[in-house]
Amino acid sequence: MTRAVLKAHVERAVATVQVTDIHTHLYDPAFGDLLLWGIDDLLVYHYLVAEAFRYMEMPYDTFWALPKSRQAELVWDALFLQHSPISEACRGVLTTLNALGLDVKKRDLPALRKWFRNQKPDRYITRCMEAAGVREIYMTNSPFDDQERPVWENGFKRDERFKAALRIDPLLLSWNDASKKLAEWGYKVSSSLTPKTISQVRKFLADWSRRMDARYLMVSLPPDFAYPSLNTCNRLIEEVVLPHCREFNLPFALMPGVRRQVNPQLCLAGDGVGRCDMMALNELFSRHPDNKFLVTMLSRENQHELCVTARKFRNVHIFGCWWFTNVPALIEEMTRMRLELVGLSVTPQHSDARVLDQIIYKWKHSREIIARVLVEKYEQLRLTGWRPTREEIQRDVEALFGNEFKRFCGQS
Ligand code: HDL
Ligand code: ZN
């Protein structure tokens, strides 16, 4: 097997593997307008809004008061016309438009809008998933979202391509408000974590895990997350969430490192990043060997420690290059670090897409980088005299893009 043949095998396997996208903010079509798609939603993605504000003098509130189409035009002007769209989020818009067969060099926003107006949502979902090579999309589902909750309560026919993940940030990070909501919904909870309250919060998680057929529970955590600690968040994790996950055989997905609203005037774009204490997470994993933890961290500085932690705890599964690490420079660095330290028992990427069409660029960009790193790794094997077969390469690639995640979760 020559280097060229090996390279071709790896590139073809990565280019064609059908992806399980294990964390997004997309929705089953039954959720209607909650599923964002089209050129204006692509342009007002909070990544682009944050970048556009750097060129705009207007007060934040003036921008937020504008209709979405006008916001999109301001972003288009600032980031695509007045300056070349070099950033990853800008390039992503163009990659997606180009993959859909649209001519970006015309820079004709009205023509782009006209094309999207002619798309039909259901057919367009299939078109985007096929263009991205995505076979399953894991949503972010919150009972605390007032638009989303009634859709679940009324029931709907599931689109099997969309799986649910039960997101519980408000429960763990804003307990006082969340406990009031649970009481409104009929759970016999008080603000103090009495045995009765603990059992009722367990019932809340059980009800929603069943209602959604949730495949994992998820929470994002601040950089100063401490463990062990007697604070409410820790008690809820210890006494409610982890026992629930063991009972339902569900992983608990942790996303540490987000400092919410460092600039509140940017709204959804206003969150920042901070380095976490990895020893706190090591202690959590160590004390709960019967729980499974999916983990992605927001700070670049935590990435190496996370790989070492995954070597120590087989109940930890690393996933994705999350948010501010989802840029080529760090995707390459993190993927190489993970393959070299943890091998193939990781899930290198998730899209975190908020707008359906984004899965096209997020996966195209990441496949190219992951393929490049894999070619290097298999070539290094070839130079030792090892000969990976084409079937083994296919097996390994399918593991990285979803199968290892499913094996870890104990789900088919
Ligand atoms: O908390 C999260 O799941 C993050 O992904 C946030 O939703 C963030 O706003 C985001 O979209 N990052 O890509
Ligand atoms: Zn997310």
mmCIF file of C-alpha atoms in Angstrom, residues 1-10 375 378-383 386-388 393:
data_model
loop_
_atom_site.group_PDB
_atom_site.id
_atom_site.type_symbol
_atom_site.label_atom_id
_atom_site.label_comp_id
_atom_site.label_asym_id
_atom_site.label_seq_id
_atom_site.Cartn_x
_atom_site.Cartn_y
_atom_site.Cartn_z
ATOM 1 C CA MET A 1 0.000 0.000 0.000
ATOM 2 C CA THR A 2 1.601 3.304 -1.061
ATOM 3 C CA ARG A 3 1.175 6.616 0.774
ATOM 4 C CA ALA A 4 -1.028 7.814 -2.064
ATOM 5 C CA VAL A 5 -3.341 4.778 -1.872
ATOM 6 C CA LEU A 6 -3.586 5.065 1.897
ATOM 7 C CA LYS A 7 -4.335 8.795 1.641
ATOM 8 C CA ALA A 8 -7.077 8.115 -0.895
ATOM 9 C CA HIS A 9 -8.689 5.467 1.345
ATOM 10 C CA VAL A 10 -8.727 7.803 4.358
ATOM 11 C CA VAL A 375 -3.858 10.677 6.855
ATOM 12 C CA TYR A 378 -2.110 6.270 9.231
ATOM 13 C CA GLU A 379 0.985 7.259 7.226
ATOM 14 C CA GLN A 380 2.993 7.139 10.431
ATOM 15 C CA LEU A 381 1.639 3.603 10.948
ATOM 16 C CA ARG A 382 2.511 2.671 7.368
ATOM 17 C CA LEU A 383 6.103 3.773 7.935
ATOM 18 C CA TRP A 386 1.828 -1.716 9.662
ATOM 19 C CA ARG A 387 -0.749 -2.022 6.904
ATOM 20 C CA PRO A 388 -4.242 -0.792 7.903
ATOM 21 C CA ILE A 393 -9.926 2.525 8.041
#
